CSV table of C-alpha atoms in Angstrom, one decimal:
chain,number,residue,atom,x,y,z
A,1,MET,CA,0.0,0.0,0.0
A,2,VAL,CA,2.8,2.4,0.9
A,3,GLU,CA,4.5,1.8,-2.5
A,4,VAL,CA,1.1,2.4,-4.4
A,5,GLU,CA,0.6,5.7,-2.5
A,6,ARG,CA,4.2,6.8,-3.3
A,7,GLU,CA,3.6,6.1,-7.0
A,8,ARG,CA,0.4,8.1,-6.9
A,9,TYR,CA,2.1,11.0,-5.2
A,10,SER,CA,4.9,11.0,-7.7
A,11,ASP,CA,2.4,10.9,-10.6
A,12,THR,CA,0.5,13.9,-9.2
A,13,SER,CA,3.7,15.9,-8.6
A,14,GLU,CA,4.8,15.3,-12.1
A,15,ARG,CA,1.4,16.4,-13.5
A,16,GLU,CA,1.6,19.6,-11.4
A,17,LYS,CA,5.1,20.3,-12.7
A,18,ILE,CA,3.9,19.9,-16.3
A,19,ARG,CA,0.9,22.1,-15.7
A,20,GLU,CA,3.1,24.8,-14.2
A,21,MET,CA,5.5,24.6,-17.2
A,22,ILE,CA,2.5,25.0,-19.6
A,23,LYS,CA,1.2,28.0,-17.6
A,24,ALA,CA,4.7,29.6,-17.6
A,25,ARG,CA,5.0,29.1,-21.4
A,26,LYS,CA,1.6,30.6,-22.0
A,27,GLU,CA,2.4,33.6,-19.9
A,28,LYS,CA,5.6,34.1,-21.8
A,29,GLU,CA,3.8,34.0,-25.1
A,30,LYS,CA,1.2,36.5,-23.9
A,31,GLU,CA,4.0,38.9,-22.8
A,32,LYS,CA,5.7,38.5,-26.2
A,33,GLU,CA,2.4,39.4,-28.0
A,34,LYS,CA,1.9,42.4,-25.7
A,35,SER,CA,5.4,43.6,-26.4
A,36,SER,CA,5.0,43.1,-30.2
A,37,GLU,CA,1.8,45.1,-30.1
A,38,ILE,CA,3.5,47.9,-28.2
A,39,GLU,CA,6.5,48.0,-30.5
A,40,SER,CA,4.5,47.7,-33.8
A,41,PRO,CA,4.2,51.2,-35.4
A,42,VAL,CA,0.7,52.8,-35.8
A,43,ASN,CA,-0.3,52.6,-39.5
A,44,LYS,CA,-3.8,54.0,-39.4
A,45,CYS,CA,-6.0,56.3,-37.4
A,46,PRO,CA,-8.2,54.4,-34.8
A,47,GLU,CA,-10.9,57.1,-35.1
A,48,CYS,CA,-11.5,57.4,-38.9
A,49,GLY,CA,-9.3,54.6,-40.2
A,50,SER,CA,-7.2,56.9,-42.4
A,51,ILE,CA,-3.6,56.1,-43.2
A,52,ASN,CA,-2.6,59.8,-43.8
A,53,LEU,CA,-0.6,60.2,-40.6
A,54,GLU,CA,1.8,63.1,-40.1
A,55,GLN,CA,4.6,63.3,-37.5
A,56,ASP,CA,4.9,66.7,-35.7
A,57,TYR,CA,8.6,66.8,-34.7
A,58,GLU,CA,8.2,70.0,-32.6
A,59,ARG,CA,5.6,68.4,-30.3
A,60,ALA,CA,6.7,64.8,-30.7
A,61,GLU,CA,3.2,63.7,-31.8
A,62,LEU,CA,1.7,61.6,-34.5
A,63,VAL,CA,-1.4,63.3,-35.9
A,64,CYS,CA,-4.1,62.2,-38.3
A,65,SER,CA,-4.2,64.7,-41.2
A,66,ASP,CA,-7.9,63.9,-41.9
A,67,CYS,CA,-9.7,64.1,-38.5
A,68,GLY,CA,-6.9,65.8,-36.5
A,69,LEU,CA,-6.7,63.1,-33.8
A,70,VAL,CA,-3.4,62.8,-31.9
A,71,VAL,CA,-2.7,59.1,-32.5
A,72,ASP,CA,0.5,58.9,-30.5
A,73,ALA,CA,2.5,61.3,-28.3
A,74,GLU,CA,6.0,61.6,-26.8
A,75,LEU,CA,7.7,60.0,-29.8
A,76,VAL,CA,11.4,59.4,-29.7
A,77,ASP,CA,13.4,61.2,-32.3
A,78,GLU,CA,15.6,58.6,-33.9
A,79,GLY,CA,17.6,61.2,-35.9
A,80,PRO,CA,21.0,62.8,-35.0
A,81,GLU,CA,21.3,65.1,-32.1
A,82,TRP,CA,23.3,67.6,-34.1
A,83,ARG,CA,22.4,70.1,-36.9
A,84,ALA,CA,24.2,70.7,-40.1
A,85,PHE,CA,23.6,73.6,-42.5
A,86,ASP,CA,25.6,72.3,-45.5
A,87,SER,CA,27.1,69.1,-46.8
A,88,ASP,CA,30.6,69.8,-45.3
A,89,GLN,CA,29.2,70.1,-41.8
A,90,GLN,CA,27.1,67.0,-42.3
A,91,MET,CA,30.2,65.0,-43.4
A,92,LYS,CA,32.3,66.2,-40.5
A,93,ARG,CA,29.6,65.6,-37.8
A,94,SER,CA,28.3,62.3,-39.1
A,95,ARG,CA,29.6,59.3,-37.1
A,96,VAL,CA,28.4,56.5,-39.5
A,97,GLY,CA,29.8,55.2,-42.7
A,98,ALA,CA,28.3,54.8,-46.2
A,99,PRO,CA,25.3,52.6,-46.7
A,100,MET,CA,25.7,49.0,-47.9
A,101,THR,CA,26.1,48.7,-51.6
A,102,TYR,CA,26.1,45.7,-54.0
A,103,ALA,CA,28.4,47.6,-56.5
A,104,ILE,CA,31.4,46.7,-54.3
A,105,HIS,CA,32.5,43.2,-54.0
A,106,ASP,CA,32.5,43.2,-50.1
A,107,LYS,CA,29.3,45.4,-50.1
A,108,GLY,CA,31.2,48.3,-48.7
A,109,LEU,CA,31.4,46.8,-45.3
A,110,SER,CA,35.2,46.5,-45.1
A,111,THR,CA,37.7,49.1,-43.7
A,112,MET,CA,39.5,51.5,-46.1
A,113,ILE,CA,42.8,53.1,-45.0
A,114,ASP,CA,43.1,56.5,-46.7
A,115,TRP,CA,46.1,57.1,-48.9
A,116,ARG,CA,46.7,60.5,-47.2
A,117,ASN,CA,49.0,60.4,-44.2
A,118,ARG,CA,46.6,62.2,-41.9
A,119,ASP,CA,44.8,61.1,-38.8
A,120,SER,CA,41.1,61.6,-38.0
A,121,TYR,CA,41.7,65.1,-36.8
A,122,GLY,CA,43.4,66.1,-40.1
A,123,GLN,CA,46.8,66.4,-38.6
A,124,SER,CA,49.8,64.9,-40.5
A,125,ILE,CA,51.2,61.6,-39.2
A,126,SER,CA,54.7,61.6,-37.9
A,127,SER,CA,57.5,60.0,-40.0
A,128,LYS,CA,57.9,57.2,-37.4
A,129,ASN,CA,54.4,55.9,-37.9
A,130,ARG,CA,54.3,56.4,-41.7
A,131,ALA,CA,56.2,53.1,-42.4
A,132,GLN,CA,53.8,51.2,-40.2
A,133,LEU,CA,50.8,52.9,-41.9
A,134,TYR,CA,52.2,51.9,-45.3
A,135,ARG,CA,52.4,48.3,-44.2
A,136,LEU,CA,48.9,48.3,-42.8
A,137,ARG,CA,47.6,49.8,-46.0
A,138,LYS,CA,49.3,47.2,-48.1
A,139,TRP,CA,48.0,44.3,-46.1
A,140,GLN,CA,44.5,45.8,-46.0
A,141,ARG,CA,44.4,45.8,-49.8
A,142,ARG,CA,45.6,42.2,-49.8
A,143,ILE,CA,43.1,40.8,-47.3
A,144,ARG,CA,40.1,42.5,-48.9
A,145,ILE,CA,40.3,40.0,-51.8
A,146,TYR,CA,41.2,36.6,-50.4
A,147,ASN,CA,40.4,34.2,-53.2
A,148,ALA,CA,39.9,33.9,-57.0
A,149,ALA,CA,36.1,34.3,-56.8
A,150,GLU,CA,36.4,37.5,-54.9
A,151,ARG,CA,39.0,38.8,-57.4
A,152,ASN,CA,36.8,38.0,-60.4
A,153,LEU,CA,33.8,39.7,-58.7
A,154,ALA,CA,35.8,42.8,-57.9
A,155,PHE,CA,37.0,43.0,-61.5
A,156,ALA,CA,33.4,42.5,-62.9
A,157,LEU,CA,31.9,45.2,-60.6
A,158,SER,CA,34.7,47.7,-61.5
A,159,GLU,CA,34.0,46.9,-65.1
A,160,LEU,CA,30.3,47.6,-64.5
A,161,ASP,CA,31.0,50.9,-62.8
A,162,ARG,CA,33.3,51.9,-65.7
A,163,MET,CA,30.7,51.2,-68.3
A,164,ALA,CA,27.9,52.9,-66.3
A,165,SER,CA,30.0,56.0,-65.8
A,166,ALA,CA,30.8,56.1,-69.6
A,167,LEU,CA,27.0,55.9,-70.4
A,168,GLY,CA,26.1,58.4,-67.6
A,169,LEU,CA,23.7,55.9,-65.9
A,170,PRO,CA,22.3,56.7,-62.4
A,171,ARG,CA,23.1,54.9,-59.2
A,172,THR,CA,20.0,52.7,-59.2
A,173,VAL,CA,21.0,51.1,-62.5
A,174,ARG,CA,24.4,50.3,-61.2
A,175,GLU,CA,23.0,48.7,-58.1
A,176,THR,CA,20.5,46.7,-60.2
A,177,ALA,CA,23.2,45.5,-62.6
A,178,ALA,CA,25.4,44.4,-59.6
A,179,VAL,CA,22.5,42.4,-58.2
A,180,VAL,CA,21.9,40.7,-61.6
A,181,TYR,CA,25.6,39.8,-61.9
A,182,ARG,CA,25.7,38.4,-58.4
A,183,LYS,CA,22.7,36.2,-59.1
A,184,ALA,CA,24.4,34.9,-62.3
A,185,VAL,CA,27.5,34.1,-60.2
A,186,ASP,CA,25.4,32.3,-57.6
A,187,LYS,CA,23.8,30.1,-60.3
A,188,ASN,CA,27.3,29.5,-61.9
A,189,LEU,CA,26.3,31.1,-65.2
A,190,ILE,CA,29.7,32.7,-65.6
A,191,ARG,CA,31.5,29.5,-66.4
A,192,GLY,CA,32.6,29.3,-70.0
A,193,ARG,CA,31.8,33.0,-70.7
A,194,SER,CA,33.9,36.2,-70.4
A,195,ILE,CA,33.5,38.4,-67.4
A,196,GLU,CA,33.2,41.5,-69.5
A,197,GLY,CA,30.4,39.9,-71.6
A,198,VAL,CA,28.3,38.9,-68.6
A,199,ALA,CA,28.9,42.3,-67.0
A,200,ALA,CA,27.7,44.1,-70.1
A,201,ALA,CA,24.7,41.8,-70.4
A,202,ALA,CA,23.8,42.5,-66.7
A,203,LEU,CA,24.1,46.2,-67.4
A,204,TYR,CA,21.8,46.0,-70.4
A,205,ALA,CA,19.2,44.0,-68.4
A,206,ALA,CA,19.4,46.6,-65.5
A,207,CYS,CA,18.8,49.4,-68.0
A,208,ARG,CA,15.6,47.7,-69.2
A,209,GLN,CA,14.5,47.0,-65.6
A,210,CYS,CA,14.9,50.6,-64.5
A,211,SER,CA,13.3,52.1,-67.6
A,212,VAL,CA,16.6,53.8,-68.6
A,213,PRO,CA,17.0,52.2,-72.0
A,214,ARG,CA,20.3,51.9,-73.8
A,215,THR,CA,20.7,50.1,-77.0
A,216,LEU,CA,23.1,47.1,-77.5
A,217,ASP,CA,25.2,49.3,-79.8
A,218,GLU,CA,25.7,51.9,-77.1
A,219,ILE,CA,26.7,49.3,-74.5
A,220,GLY,CA,28.9,47.6,-77.1
A,221,GLU,CA,30.8,50.9,-77.7
A,222,VAL,CA,31.9,51.2,-74.0
A,223,SER,CA,32.4,47.5,-73.4
A,224,ARG,CA,35.3,45.3,-74.5
A,225,VAL,CA,33.1,42.7,-76.2
A,226,SER,CA,31.1,42.7,-79.4
A,227,ARG,CA,27.4,43.5,-79.7
A,228,ILE,CA,26.6,39.9,-80.8
A,229,GLU,CA,28.2,38.4,-77.7
A,230,ILE,CA,26.4,40.9,-75.4
A,231,GLY,CA,23.0,40.0,-77.0
A,232,ARG,CA,23.7,36.2,-76.8
A,233,THR,CA,24.8,36.5,-73.1
A,234,TYR,CA,21.8,38.7,-72.3
A,235,ARG,CA,19.3,36.2,-73.7
A,236,PHE,CA,21.0,33.3,-71.8
A,237,ILE,CA,21.0,35.3,-68.5
A,238,SER,CA,17.4,36.4,-68.8
A,239,ARG,CA,16.3,32.9,-69.6
A,240,GLU,CA,18.2,31.3,-66.7
A,241,LEU,CA,17.4,33.9,-64.1
A,242,SER,CA,13.7,34.3,-65.3
A,243,LEU,CA,14.0,38.0,-65.8
A,244,LYS,CA,10.6,39.3,-66.8
A,245,LEU,CA,11.5,42.3,-69.0
A,246,MET,CA,8.9,44.1,-71.0
A,247,PRO,CA,9.8,45.3,-74.6
A,248,THR,CA,11.4,48.7,-74.6
A,249,SER,CA,8.9,51.5,-75.3
A,250,PRO,CA,9.9,54.2,-77.8
A,251,ILE,CA,8.6,56.8,-75.2
A,252,ASP,CA,11.5,55.9,-72.9
A,253,TYR,CA,14.0,57.3,-75.5
A,254,VAL,CA,12.2,60.6,-76.1
A,255,PRO,CA,13.7,62.6,-73.2
A,256,ARG,CA,17.2,61.6,-73.9
A,257,PHE,CA,17.0,62.3,-77.6
A,258,CYS,CA,15.3,65.7,-77.1
A,259,SER,CA,18.0,66.6,-74.6
A,260,GLY,CA,20.7,65.6,-77.1
A,261,LEU,CA,19.0,67.8,-79.8
A,262,LYS,CA,18.5,70.7,-77.3
A,263,LEU,CA,14.7,70.8,-77.9
A,264,LYS,CA,12.2,72.4,-75.6
A,265,SER,CA,9.7,70.5,-73.4
A,266,GLU,CA,6.9,71.3,-75.8
A,267,VAL,CA,8.6,69.2,-78.5
A,268,GLN,CA,9.1,66.4,-76.0
A,269,SER,CA,5.4,66.4,-74.9
A,270,LYS,CA,4.3,66.5,-78.6
A,271,GLY,CA,6.6,63.5,-79.4
A,272,VAL,CA,5.2,61.5,-76.5
A,273,GLU,CA,1.7,62.3,-77.6
A,274,ILE,CA,2.4,61.1,-81.2
A,275,LEU,CA,3.9,57.9,-79.9
A,276,ARG,CA,0.9,57.2,-77.6
A,277,GLN,CA,-1.4,57.6,-80.5
A,278,ALA,CA,0.8,55.3,-82.6
A,279,SER,CA,0.8,52.6,-79.9
A,280,GLU,CA,-3.0,52.7,-79.6
A,281,LYS,CA,-3.2,52.0,-83.4
A,282,GLU,CA,-0.4,49.4,-83.1
A,283,ILE,CA,1.9,51.2,-85.5
A,284,THR,CA,4.9,50.8,-83.3
A,285,SER,CA,4.7,47.0,-83.0
A,286,GLY,CA,7.4,45.1,-84.9
A,287,ARG,CA,9.6,48.1,-85.4
A,288,GLY,CA,12.7,49.3,-83.6
A,289,PRO,CA,11.9,51.7,-80.7
A,290,THR,CA,14.8,54.0,-81.5
A,291,GLY,CA,13.7,54.6,-85.1
A,292,VAL,CA,10.1,55.2,-84.1
A,293,ALA,CA,11.1,57.6,-81.3
A,294,ALA,CA,13.5,59.5,-83.7
A,295,ALA,CA,10.7,59.8,-86.3
A,296,ALA,CA,8.2,61.1,-83.7
A,297,ILE,CA,10.7,63.7,-82.5
A,298,TYR,CA,11.4,64.8,-86.1
A,299,ILE,CA,7.7,65.3,-86.7
A,300,ALA,CA,7.2,67.1,-83.3
A,301,SER,CA,10.1,69.4,-84.0
A,302,MET,CA,8.5,70.5,-87.3
A,303,LEU,CA,5.1,70.9,-85.8
A,304,CYS,CA,6.4,73.1,-82.9
A,305,GLY,CA,8.6,75.2,-85.2
A,306,GLU,CA,11.9,73.9,-83.9
A,307,ARG,CA,13.0,72.1,-87.1
A,308,ARG,CA,15.9,69.7,-86.9
A,309,THR,CA,17.3,67.9,-90.0
A,310,GLN,CA,17.0,64.1,-90.4
A,311,ARG,CA,20.8,63.9,-90.2
A,312,GLU,CA,20.9,65.6,-86.8
A,313,VAL,CA,18.1,63.4,-85.4
A,314,ALA,CA,19.8,60.3,-86.9
A,315,ASP,CA,23.2,61.1,-85.3
A,316,VAL,CA,21.6,61.5,-81.8
A,317,ALA,CA,19.3,58.4,-82.1
A,318,GLY,CA,22.0,56.1,-83.6
A,319,VAL,CA,19.9,55.2,-86.7
A,320,THR,CA,20.1,55.9,-90.4
A,321,GLU,CA,18.2,58.7,-92.2
A,322,VAL,CA,16.4,56.0,-94.3
A,323,THR,CA,14.9,54.5,-91.1
A,324,ILE,CA,13.7,58.0,-90.0
A,325,ARG,CA,12.1,58.6,-93.4
A,326,ASN,CA,10.3,55.3,-93.5
A,327,ARG,CA,9.0,55.7,-89.9
A,328,TYR,CA,8.1,59.3,-90.6
A,329,LYS,CA,6.0,58.4,-93.6
A,330,GLU,CA,4.2,55.6,-91.7
A,331,LEU,CA,3.4,57.8,-88.7
A,332,SER,CA,2.3,60.8,-90.8
A,333,GLU,CA,0.0,58.7,-93.0
A,334,GLU,CA,-1.6,56.5,-90.3
A,335,LEU,CA,-2.1,59.4,-87.8
A,336,ASP,CA,-3.2,61.9,-90.6
A,337,ILE,CA,-0.6,64.5,-89.6
A,338,GLU,CA,-0.3,67.4,-92.0
A,339,ILE,CA,3.2,68.8,-92.1
A,340,ILE,CA,4.1,72.0,-93.9
A,341,GLN,CA,7.5,71.5,-95.5
């Protein structure tokens, strides 16, 4: 009997321990849910349900711009505690580095030792420590690239930056091209192909993704590979990476061509209007976007009284005069545009 009572007592004690553990776990989960609700930012007004919330930095309040309700108060300012009135002051007082970027092989997270022999206060370093600084700088350059893959990636990204600078492309296109190239490296698509060719193809794909179109001829001029190889590599990369790229619209070329011809905004607006009418009637389908854009700009320049010759438009657009004449006739006939010669 004593042994049976002991077994029952042990069973009940184990059950109580399990119940206490379950209760403690549930309490922890409730505390986590409460903390997450407190930490989650307010996205809409609890009174009217509007999402138009404005932050008043002077009063540290979050106010609904529709009904005027103070949604939150005593907000913590996460910005810097200092003020800067120009870019020089901002650079001097800032205590953080540059943001992470895919355009550098180590994503910009490594340390750079400046080539100038000055310390953080701008004072020159003594001759005793210059030899040590020189050795540190040399080893820092060596350890940044520690294997062949890193070396190839650094070379490809420097090539991307060189081509983008030659074409005058914005920072977003360079970052997108670097991401496309890194994806190609991760899927081992570089094997058997030149680094320059894959880099040029990635840049062409990035231009199309960011709606900053450049032709294969333009990229071929600044790259070290032929136009045919860039096109072949681009088709291979877009197929393997499943890049969903829409066909380039002629409207995307109009601002750049008008800027090259030094035309006013009226001509640019008229050219875009002509191209939209042409796309509605499906005149632009099956034709090169640069030729159609050049013909629309040529027509718009004559309609707005800022006439440019076919030769001038052809030089900026990178097409022949024959192409402009053919597209010009098609657009003027299909859209019933009367042009006084």
